[in-house]
Amino acid sequence: MGNRYLRKLLVVGAHAVLFHRKRCSDALRSWADRLMETKPFKLVAVATANKLARMAFALMRDDARYAGTPA
């Protein structure tokens, strides 16, 4: 639920992550690659958007900086 515009932006961003997953090997893209083996593209995009939203919420809640590390 929630804000439809924000939800759409997260899904569009997830599509971009999935389209460019071969170039990078970070943890999020590795997770998406494993999921793409068994699930359809759009379902993985929504799952990735959900993961991005949870990451963004955790960063805002803890007032932290993102320190991504390669997988």
N, CA, C and O atoms as a MOPAC input file, in Angstrom:
PM7 MOZYME 1SCF
protein

 N      0.85900 1    -1.17400 1     0.00000 1
 C      0.00000 1     0.00000 1     0.00000 1
 C      0.90200 1     1.23200 1     0.00000 1
 O      2.00900 1     1.20500 1    -0.53600 1
 N      0.42500 1     2.28400 1     0.59200 1
 C      1.23100 1     3.49000 1     0.69200 1
 C      1.12700 1     4.37500 1    -0.53200 1
 O      0.14800 1     4.31900 1    -1.27500 1
 N      2.13000 1     5.18000 1    -0.73000 1
 C      2.17100 1     6.15700 1    -1.80000 1
 C      2.38600 1     5.46200 1    -3.15100 1
 O      3.40000 1     4.79500 1    -3.35300 1
 N      1.43500 1     5.61800 1    -4.06600 1
 C      1.51300 1     4.94100 1    -5.36600 1
 C      2.68800 1     5.43200 1    -6.19100 1
 O      3.33000 1     4.64400 1    -6.88600 1
 N      2.97600 1     6.73200 1    -6.12300 1
 C      4.07000 1     7.29200 1    -6.90400 1
 C      5.42000 1     6.75500 1    -6.41500 1
 O      6.26800 1     6.37800 1    -7.22400 1
 N      5.61300 1     6.72300 1    -5.12000 1
 C      6.85200 1     6.19600 1    -4.55200 1
 C      7.00900 1     4.71700 1    -4.88500 1
 O      8.10300 1     4.26300 1    -5.22000 1
 N      5.91300 1     3.96600 1    -4.79200 1
 C      5.95400 1     2.54100 1    -5.12000 1
 C      6.34300 1     2.32800 1    -6.57600 1
 O      7.11200 1     1.42000 1    -6.89200 1
 N      5.81400 1     3.16600 1    -7.46200 1
 C      6.15000 1     3.05600 1    -8.88500 1
 C      7.61900 1     3.39600 1    -9.12200 1
 O      8.28500 1     2.73100 1    -9.91600 1
 N      8.13000 1     4.41800 1    -8.44600 1
 C      9.54000 1     4.77300 1    -8.57600 1
 C     10.45000 1     3.64400 1    -8.09800 1
 O     11.48700 1     3.38400 1    -8.70900 1
 N     10.07600 1     2.98100 1    -7.02200 1
 C     10.87100 1     1.86800 1    -6.52700 1
 C     10.89200 1     0.70400 1    -7.52000 1
 O     11.93100 1     0.07200 1    -7.71000 1
 N      9.75200 1     0.42000 1    -8.15400 1
 C      9.69900 1    -0.66600 1    -9.13600 1
 C     10.50000 1    -0.30200 1   -10.38300 1
 O     11.18300 1    -1.15700 1   -10.94800 1
 N     10.42600 1     0.94400 1   -10.81500 1
 C     11.22600 1     1.38100 1   -11.97300 1
 C     12.71500 1     1.29100 1   -11.64700 1
 O     13.51000 1     0.87000 1   -12.48700 1
 N     13.09100 1     1.68000 1   -10.44300 1
 C     14.47100 1     1.55600 1   -10.01900 1
 C     14.92100 1     0.10300 1    -9.94500 1
 O     16.06100 1    -0.21800 1   -10.28200 1
 N     14.03200 1    -0.76500 1    -9.50600 1
 C     14.34400 1    -2.19400 1    -9.45800 1
 C     14.53500 1    -2.75700 1   -10.86200 1
 O     15.40100 1    -3.60500 1   -11.07800 1
 N     13.73500 1    -2.29200 1   -11.81200 1
 C     13.92200 1    -2.70700 1   -13.21300 1
 C     15.31500 1    -2.31500 1   -13.68400 1
 O     15.98300 1    -3.10200 1   -14.35600 1
 N     15.76100 1    -1.11800 1   -13.34500 1
 C     17.09500 1    -0.66700 1   -13.74500 1
 C     18.17400 1    -1.54200 1   -13.11100 1
 O     19.15700 1    -1.88900 1   -13.76700 1
 N     17.99800 1    -1.89500 1   -11.85400 1
 C     18.95600 1    -2.77700 1   -11.18000 1
 C     19.01900 1    -4.12100 1   -11.89600 1
 O     20.10200 1    -4.66900 1   -12.10000 1
 N     17.86100 1    -4.64900 1   -12.27600 1
 C     17.82500 1    -5.96800 1   -12.91800 1
 C     18.36700 1    -5.92500 1   -14.34000 1
 O     19.02400 1    -6.87100 1   -14.77700 1
 N     18.10700 1    -4.85300 1   -15.06400 1
 C     18.60700 1    -4.75600 1   -16.42700 1
 C     20.13100 1    -4.66800 1   -16.46000 1
 O     20.75300 1    -5.12400 1   -17.41900 1
 N     20.73100 1    -4.09600 1   -15.43900 1
 C     22.17600 1    -3.89400 1   -15.40200 1
 C     22.85300 1    -4.81000 1   -14.38700 1
 O     23.91100 1    -4.46400 1   -13.86000 1
 N     22.27200 1    -5.95400 1   -14.10600 1
 C     22.82600 1    -6.83700 1   -13.08500 1
 C     24.07300 1    -7.57400 1   -13.53800 1
 O     24.81800 1    -8.07300 1   -12.69500 1
 N     24.32800 1    -7.66100 1   -14.83200 1
 C     25.51700 1    -8.36400 1   -15.32700 1
 C     26.78500 1    -7.53300 1   -15.13400 1
 O     27.87600 1    -8.09400 1   -15.02700 1
 N     26.65800 1    -6.21800 1   -15.09000 1
 C     27.82500 1    -5.32900 1   -14.98400 1
 C     28.43200 1    -5.31400 1   -13.58700 1
 O     29.64200 1    -5.14000 1   -13.43800 1
 N     27.61800 1    -5.49000 1   -12.58400 1
 C     28.08100 1    -5.39200 1   -11.20100 1
 C     27.85100 1    -6.71600 1   -10.48400 1
 O     27.03200 1    -7.53300 1   -10.90400 1
 N     28.57200 1    -6.90700 1    -9.41900 1
 C     28.40400 1    -8.14600 1    -8.65200 1
 C     28.20700 1    -7.85000 1    -7.16900 1
 O     28.80800 1    -8.49600 1    -6.31100 1
 N     27.35900 1    -6.86700 1    -6.87900 1
 C     27.09400 1    -6.57800 1    -5.47500 1
 C     26.07400 1    -7.57800 1    -4.92200 1
 O     25.53700 1    -8.40100 1    -5.66400 1
 N     25.82000 1    -7.50200 1    -3.65100 1
 C     24.96100 1    -8.47400 1    -2.97900 1
 C     23.52400 1    -8.43400 1    -3.50400 1
 O     22.90200 1    -9.48400 1    -3.66500 1
 N     22.99500 1    -7.25200 1    -3.76900 1
 C     21.61400 1    -7.13500 1    -4.24500 1
 C     21.45300 1    -7.79200 1    -5.61300 1
 O     20.48500 1    -8.51700 1    -5.84500 1
 N     22.38400 1    -7.54400 1    -6.50600 1
 C     22.28900 1    -8.12700 1    -7.84900 1
 C     22.53900 1    -9.63100 1    -7.82800 1
 O     21.93600 1   -10.36700 1    -8.60800 1
 N     23.40400 1   -10.08800 1    -6.96200 1
 C     23.63000 1   -11.53000 1    -6.82800 1
 C     22.36500 1   -12.21900 1    -6.32000 1
 O     21.99400 1   -13.28900 1    -6.80200 1
 N     21.71300 1   -11.60000 1    -5.35200 1
 C     20.45600 1   -12.12400 1    -4.82900 1
 C     19.40500 1   -12.16600 1    -5.93000 1
 O     18.67300 1   -13.14800 1    -6.05400 1
 N     19.32600 1   -11.10400 1    -6.72800 1
 C     18.35600 1   -11.04900 1    -7.82100 1
 C     18.65400 1   -12.10000 1    -8.89200 1
 O     17.73300 1   -12.69600 1    -9.45200 1
 N     19.93200 1   -12.32600 1    -9.17400 1
 C     20.31100 1   -13.36400 1   -10.14800 1
 C     19.81500 1   -14.73200 1    -9.71300 1
 O     19.26500 1   -15.48600 1   -10.51600 1
 N     20.00800 1   -15.05200 1    -8.44100 1
 C     19.54900 1   -16.35100 1    -7.93800 1
 C     18.03000 1   -16.46200 1    -8.01100 1
 O     17.49200 1   -17.52900 1    -8.31000 1
 N     17.34800 1   -15.36600 1    -7.74000 1
 C     15.88900 1   -15.37700 1    -7.78600 1
 C     15.36700 1   -15.48000 1    -9.21400 1
 O     14.32500 1   -16.09100 1    -9.45400 1
 N     16.09500 1   -14.87900 1   -10.17000 1
 C     15.68200 1   -14.89800 1   -11.57700 1
 C     15.72000 1   -16.30500 1   -12.17300 1
 O     15.07000 1   -16.56100 1   -13.18700 1
 N     16.46300 1   -17.20700 1   -11.56400 1
 C     16.53500 1   -18.57100 1   -12.06600 1
 C     15.20600 1   -19.29700 1   -11.96100 1
 O     14.91900 1   -20.18600 1   -12.76200 1
 N     14.39300 1   -18.92600 1   -10.98000 1
 C     13.14400 1   -19.66000 1   -10.75100 1
 C     11.88600 1   -18.80600 1   -10.86100 1
 O     10.78600 1   -19.35000 1   -10.95300 1
 N     12.02300 1   -17.48700 1   -10.85500 1
 C     10.85500 1   -16.60400 1   -10.83100 1
 C     10.82000 1   -15.71900 1   -12.06400 1
 O     11.85900 1   -15.45700 1   -12.67100 1
 N      9.61900 1   -15.25100 1   -12.44500 1
 C      9.51400 1   -14.32900 1   -13.58800 1
 C     10.08900 1   -12.94900 1   -13.27300 1
 O     10.21800 1   -12.55500 1   -12.11400 1
 N     10.43000 1   -12.23200 1   -14.33800 1
 C     11.11900 1   -10.94300 1   -14.22000 1
 C     10.34400 1    -9.94300 1   -13.37100 1
 O     10.91500 1    -9.32500 1   -12.47200 1
 N      9.06800 1    -9.77600 1   -13.63900 1
 C      8.29400 1    -8.75100 1   -12.92200 1
 C      8.15700 1    -9.07100 1   -11.43500 1
 O      8.14900 1    -8.16300 1   -10.60400 1
 N      8.05000 1   -10.34100 1   -11.10000 1
 C      7.96500 1   -10.71500 1    -9.70000 1
 C      9.28300 1   -10.41300 1    -8.98400 1
 O      9.28200 1    -9.94900 1    -7.84300 1
 N     10.39300 1   -10.67400 1    -9.65200 1
 C     11.70200 1   -10.35700 1    -9.07400 1
 C     11.86900 1    -8.84800 1    -8.95600 1
 O     12.47500 1    -8.36900 1    -7.99700 1
 N     11.33900 1    -8.08800 1    -9.91800 1
 C     11.42800 1    -6.62700 1    -9.85200 1
 C     10.67500 1    -6.09500 1    -8.63700 1
 O     11.16700 1    -5.19600 1    -7.95500 1
 N      9.50700 1    -6.62800 1    -8.35900 1
 C      8.74000 1    -6.17400 1    -7.19800 1
 C      9.43800 1    -6.59100 1    -5.90200 1
 O      9.45000 1    -5.82900 1    -4.93500 1
 N     10.01400 1    -7.78200 1    -5.87600 1
 C     10.75700 1    -8.22200 1    -4.69000 1
 C     11.98700 1    -7.34300 1    -4.47300 1
 O     12.32200 1    -7.01300 1    -3.33500 1
 N     12.65300 1    -6.96600 1    -5.55300 1
 C     13.81800 1    -6.08300 1    -5.44400 1
 C     13.40000 1    -4.69600 1    -4.96100 1
 O     14.08700 1    -4.08800 1    -4.14100 1
 N     12.27100 1    -4.19800 1    -5.47000 1
 C     11.75500 1    -2.90000 1    -5.01600 1
 C     11.44100 1    -2.94600 1    -3.52200 1
 O     11.71100 1    -1.98600 1    -2.80100 1
 N     10.87800 1    -4.04300 1    -3.06100 1
 C     10.58000 1    -4.20500 1    -1.64300 1
 C     11.87400 1    -4.19000 1    -0.82400 1
 O     11.94700 1    -3.56800 1     0.23600 1
 N     12.88200 1    -4.87900 1    -1.33200 1
 C     14.17400 1    -4.90600 1    -0.64100 1
 C     14.80400 1    -3.51100 1    -0.60300 1
 O     15.36300 1    -3.10900 1     0.41700 1
 N     14.71200 1    -2.77000 1    -1.72000 1
 C     15.23700 1    -1.39800 1    -1.75900 1
 C     14.51000 1    -0.49300 1    -0.77300 1
 O     15.13000 1     0.33000 1    -0.09900 1
 N     13.18000 1    -0.65200 1    -0.69400 1
 C     12.39400 1     0.16200 1     0.23200 1
 C     12.78200 1    -0.13000 1     1.67700 1
 O     12.89400 1     0.78700 1     2.49000 1
 N     12.98700 1    -1.39600 1     1.99400 1
 C     13.39000 1    -1.75400 1     3.35600 1
 C     14.77800 1    -1.21700 1     3.69400 1
 O     15.02900 1    -0.78300 1     4.81800 1
 N     15.67800 1    -1.25200 1     2.70700 1
 C     17.01800 1    -0.70100 1     2.92300 1
 C     16.94400 1     0.80400 1     3.15000 1
 O     17.59000 1     1.32300 1     4.06100 1
 N     16.16500 1     1.50900 1     2.33300 1
 C     16.03100 1     2.96000 1     2.47600 1
 C     15.40700 1     3.32500 1     3.81900 1
 O     15.83900 1     4.27700 1     4.47000 1
 N     14.38500 1     2.56200 1     4.23600 1
 C     13.74200 1     2.82600 1     5.51900 1
 C     14.71700 1     2.62500 1     6.67300 1
 O     14.75500 1     3.42800 1     7.60500 1
 N     15.50400 1     1.55400 1     6.61100 1
 C     16.47200 1     1.28900 1     7.68000 1
 C     17.52500 1     2.39000 1     7.75500 1
 O     17.93700 1     2.78100 1     8.84700 1
 N     17.96200 1     2.89100 1     6.60400 1
 C     18.94300 1     3.97200 1     6.59500 1
 C     18.36500 1     5.24800 1     7.19100 1
 O     19.04000 1     5.94100 1     7.95300 1
 N     17.11500 1     5.56200 1     6.84700 1
 C     16.48700 1     6.77500 1     7.39600 1
 C     16.19500 1     6.62000 1     8.88000 1
 O     16.37400 1     7.56100 1     9.65400 1
 N     15.74200 1     5.42800 1     9.28100 1
 C     15.40400 1     5.19700 1    10.69100 1
 C     16.61700 1     5.33300 1    11.59000 1
 O     16.53800 1     5.93400 1    12.66100 1
 N     17.74900 1     4.77200 1    11.15200 1
 C     18.95700 1     4.77900 1    11.97900 1
 C     19.84400 1     5.98600 1    11.72100 1
 O     20.87800 1     6.14400 1    12.37000 1
 N     19.45000 1     6.84200 1    10.77500 1
 C     20.24100 1     8.00900 1    10.38700 1
 C     21.67700 1     7.57900 1    10.06900 1
 O     22.64600 1     8.15900 1    10.55900 1
 N     21.77600 1     6.54000 1     9.23000 1
 C     23.06800 1     5.93700 1     8.90700 1
 C     23.44600 1     6.22700 1     7.45700 1
 O     22.64900 1     6.75500 1     6.68100 1
 N     24.66800 1     5.87100 1     7.11800 1
 C     25.15600 1     5.96400 1     5.74600 1
 C     25.20500 1     4.56300 1     5.16600 1
 O     25.47800 1     3.59400 1     5.87500 1
 N     24.93800 1     4.46300 1     3.86100 1
 C     24.99700 1     3.17900 1     3.18500 1
 C     26.44700 1     2.80600 1     2.92700 1
 O     27.19500 1     3.58000 1     2.33000 1
 N     26.83900 1     1.64100 1     3.36700 1
 C     28.20600 1     1.14800 1     3.14900 1
 C     28.10700 1    -0.20400 1     2.46000 1
 O     28.33800 1    -1.24300 1     3.07700 1
 N     27.76200 1    -0.18400 1     1.18000 1
 C     27.62500 1    -1.42100 1     0.42900 1
 C     28.96100 1    -2.09400 1     0.21100 1
 O     29.96300 1    -1.43100 1    -0.05300 1
 N     28.97600 1    -3.39300 1     0.32100 1
 C     30.18800 1    -4.15700 1     0.07700 1
 C     29.91100 1    -5.16100 1    -1.01800 1
 O     28.81300 1    -5.71400 1    -1.06400 1
 N     30.85900 1    -5.42000 1    -1.90300 1
 C     30.65300 1    -6.40300 1    -2.97000 1
 C     30.39800 1    -7.79300 1    -2.39700 1
 O     30.87700 1    -8.14700 1    -1.32000 1
 N     29.62900 1    -8.56300 1    -3.15300 1
 C     29.30600 1    -9.93100 1    -2.70200 1
 C     30.50300 1   -10.83900 1    -2.81700 1
 O     30.41600 1   -12.02100 1    -2.48400 1

